[in-house]
mmCIF file of C-alpha atoms in Angstrom:
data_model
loop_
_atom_site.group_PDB
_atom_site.id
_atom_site.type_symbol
_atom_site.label_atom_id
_atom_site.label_comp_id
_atom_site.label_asym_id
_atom_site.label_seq_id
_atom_site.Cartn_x
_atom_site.Cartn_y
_atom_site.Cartn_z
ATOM 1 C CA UNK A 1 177.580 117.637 -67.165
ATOM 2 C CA UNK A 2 176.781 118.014 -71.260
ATOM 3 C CA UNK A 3 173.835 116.465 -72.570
ATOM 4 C CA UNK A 4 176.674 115.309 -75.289
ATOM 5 C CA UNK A 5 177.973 113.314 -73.012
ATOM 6 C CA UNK A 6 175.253 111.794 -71.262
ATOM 7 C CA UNK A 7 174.438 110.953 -74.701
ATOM 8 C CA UNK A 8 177.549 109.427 -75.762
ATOM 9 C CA UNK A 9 177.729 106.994 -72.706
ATOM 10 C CA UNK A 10 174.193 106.182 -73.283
ATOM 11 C CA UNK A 11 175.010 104.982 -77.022
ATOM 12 C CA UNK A 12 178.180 103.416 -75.263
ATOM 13 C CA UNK A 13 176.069 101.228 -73.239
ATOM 14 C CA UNK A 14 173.370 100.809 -75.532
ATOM 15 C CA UNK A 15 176.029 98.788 -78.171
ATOM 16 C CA UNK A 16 177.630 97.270 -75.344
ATOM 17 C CA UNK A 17 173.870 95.351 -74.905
ATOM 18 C CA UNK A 18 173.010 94.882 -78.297
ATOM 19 C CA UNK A 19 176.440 92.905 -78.416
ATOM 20 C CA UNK A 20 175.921 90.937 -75.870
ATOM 21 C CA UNK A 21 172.459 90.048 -76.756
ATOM 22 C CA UNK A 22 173.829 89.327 -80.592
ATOM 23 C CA UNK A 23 176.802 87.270 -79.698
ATOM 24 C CA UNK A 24 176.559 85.641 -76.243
ATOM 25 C CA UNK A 25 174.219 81.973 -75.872
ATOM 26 C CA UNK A 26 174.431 81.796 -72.288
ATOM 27 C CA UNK A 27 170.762 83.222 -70.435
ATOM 28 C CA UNK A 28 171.954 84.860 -67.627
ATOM 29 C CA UNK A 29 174.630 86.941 -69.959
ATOM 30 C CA UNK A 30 171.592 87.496 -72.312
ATOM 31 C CA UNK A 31 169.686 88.718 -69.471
ATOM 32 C CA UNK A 32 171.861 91.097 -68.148
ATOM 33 C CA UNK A 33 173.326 92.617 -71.727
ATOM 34 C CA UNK A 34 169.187 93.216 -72.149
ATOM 35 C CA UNK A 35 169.404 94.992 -68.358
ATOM 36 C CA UNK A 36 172.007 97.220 -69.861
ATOM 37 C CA UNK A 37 170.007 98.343 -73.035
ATOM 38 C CA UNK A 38 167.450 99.485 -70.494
ATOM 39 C CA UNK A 39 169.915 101.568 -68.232
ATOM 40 C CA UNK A 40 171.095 103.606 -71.802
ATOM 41 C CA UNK A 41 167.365 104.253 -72.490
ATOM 42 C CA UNK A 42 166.914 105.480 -68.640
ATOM 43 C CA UNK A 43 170.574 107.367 -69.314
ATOM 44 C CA UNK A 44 168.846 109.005 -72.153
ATOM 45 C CA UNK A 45 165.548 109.663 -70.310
ATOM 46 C CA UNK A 46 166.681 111.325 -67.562
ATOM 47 C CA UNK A 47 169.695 113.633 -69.843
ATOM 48 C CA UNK A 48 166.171 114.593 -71.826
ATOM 49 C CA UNK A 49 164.376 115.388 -68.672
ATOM 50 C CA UNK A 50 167.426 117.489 -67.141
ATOM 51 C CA UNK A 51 168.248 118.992 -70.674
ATOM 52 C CA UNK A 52 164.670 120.344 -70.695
ATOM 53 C CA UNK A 53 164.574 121.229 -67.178
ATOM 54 C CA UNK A 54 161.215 118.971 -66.741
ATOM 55 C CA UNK A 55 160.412 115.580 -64.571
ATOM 56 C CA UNK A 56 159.060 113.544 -67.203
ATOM 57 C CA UNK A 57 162.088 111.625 -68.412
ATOM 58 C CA UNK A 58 162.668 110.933 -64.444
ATOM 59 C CA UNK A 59 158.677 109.524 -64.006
ATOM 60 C CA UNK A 60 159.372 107.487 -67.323
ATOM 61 C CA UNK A 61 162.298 105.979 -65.956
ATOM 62 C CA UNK A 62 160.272 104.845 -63.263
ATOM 63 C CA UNK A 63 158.221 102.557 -65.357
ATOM 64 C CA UNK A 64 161.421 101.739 -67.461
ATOM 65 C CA UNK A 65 162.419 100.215 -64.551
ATOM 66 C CA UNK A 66 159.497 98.876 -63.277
ATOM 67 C CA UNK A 67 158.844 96.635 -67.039
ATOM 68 C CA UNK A 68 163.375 95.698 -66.683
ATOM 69 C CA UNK A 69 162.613 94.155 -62.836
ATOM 70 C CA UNK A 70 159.271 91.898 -64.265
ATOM 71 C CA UNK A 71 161.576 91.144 -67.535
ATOM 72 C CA UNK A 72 164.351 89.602 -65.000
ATOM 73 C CA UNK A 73 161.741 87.772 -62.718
ATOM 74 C CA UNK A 74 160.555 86.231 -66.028
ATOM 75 C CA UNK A 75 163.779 85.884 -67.377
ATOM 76 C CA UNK A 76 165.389 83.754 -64.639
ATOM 77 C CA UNK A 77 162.544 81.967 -64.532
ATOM 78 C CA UNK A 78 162.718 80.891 -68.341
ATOM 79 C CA UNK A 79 166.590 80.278 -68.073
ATOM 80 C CA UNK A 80 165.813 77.928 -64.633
ATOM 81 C CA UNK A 81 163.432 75.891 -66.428
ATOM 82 C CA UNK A 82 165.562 75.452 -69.415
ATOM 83 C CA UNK A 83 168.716 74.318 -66.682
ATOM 84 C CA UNK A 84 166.372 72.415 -65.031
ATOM 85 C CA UNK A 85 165.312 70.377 -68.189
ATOM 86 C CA UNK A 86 168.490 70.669 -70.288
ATOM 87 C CA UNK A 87 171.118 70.752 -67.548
ATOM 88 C CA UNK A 88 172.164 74.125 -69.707
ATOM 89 C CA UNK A 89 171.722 77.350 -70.166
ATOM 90 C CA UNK A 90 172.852 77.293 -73.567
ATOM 91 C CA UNK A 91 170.030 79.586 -75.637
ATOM 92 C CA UNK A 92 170.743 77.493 -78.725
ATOM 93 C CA UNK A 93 168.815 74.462 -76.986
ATOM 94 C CA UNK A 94 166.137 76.429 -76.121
ATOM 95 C CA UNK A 95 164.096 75.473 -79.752
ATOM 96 C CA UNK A 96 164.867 71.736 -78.647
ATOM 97 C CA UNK A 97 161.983 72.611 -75.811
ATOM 98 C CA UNK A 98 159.284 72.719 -78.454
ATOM 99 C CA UNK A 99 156.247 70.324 -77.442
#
């Protein structure tokens, strides 16, 4: 496999996210567009790591990982709260929680 196309699917994914962050207002959706930002930085990481014939990008991943599984813990737990208040998940009502 090229590093061009590792490359190219990584910047495929990457604007796949950055969509879905930009134009979707439901959490989970938000949540998971943000998940798939982090798998084209890991994409990229590892291509790096293999291009260069080093483990580095595969020890980074690691902790790219490690910050994407406390970022969905947190997540869901922010989008539960806001059903469990606003009987929504809309992210648009979210400001409306402001005490």
């Amino acid at each position: 496999m090229y590093l061009n196309a590792m490359l190219l699917l990584a910047a495929i994914l990457f604007c796949i996210g950055v969509y879905g962050v930009l134009a979707r207002r439901n959490g989970v959706l938000v949540l998971m567009s943000i998940e798939l930002i982090l798998n084209a930085v890991n994409i990229n990481l590892i291509a790096f790591g293999a291009f260069h014939t080093t483990i580095i990008g595969q020890i980074f991943t690691l902790f790219v990982i490690t910050v994407a599984a406390a970022e969905v813990g947190v997540g869901l737990a922010i989008v539960l709260l806001l059903y469990r208040n606003r009987r929504s998940i809309d992210l648009h009502q979210v400001d409306l929680m402001r005490g």
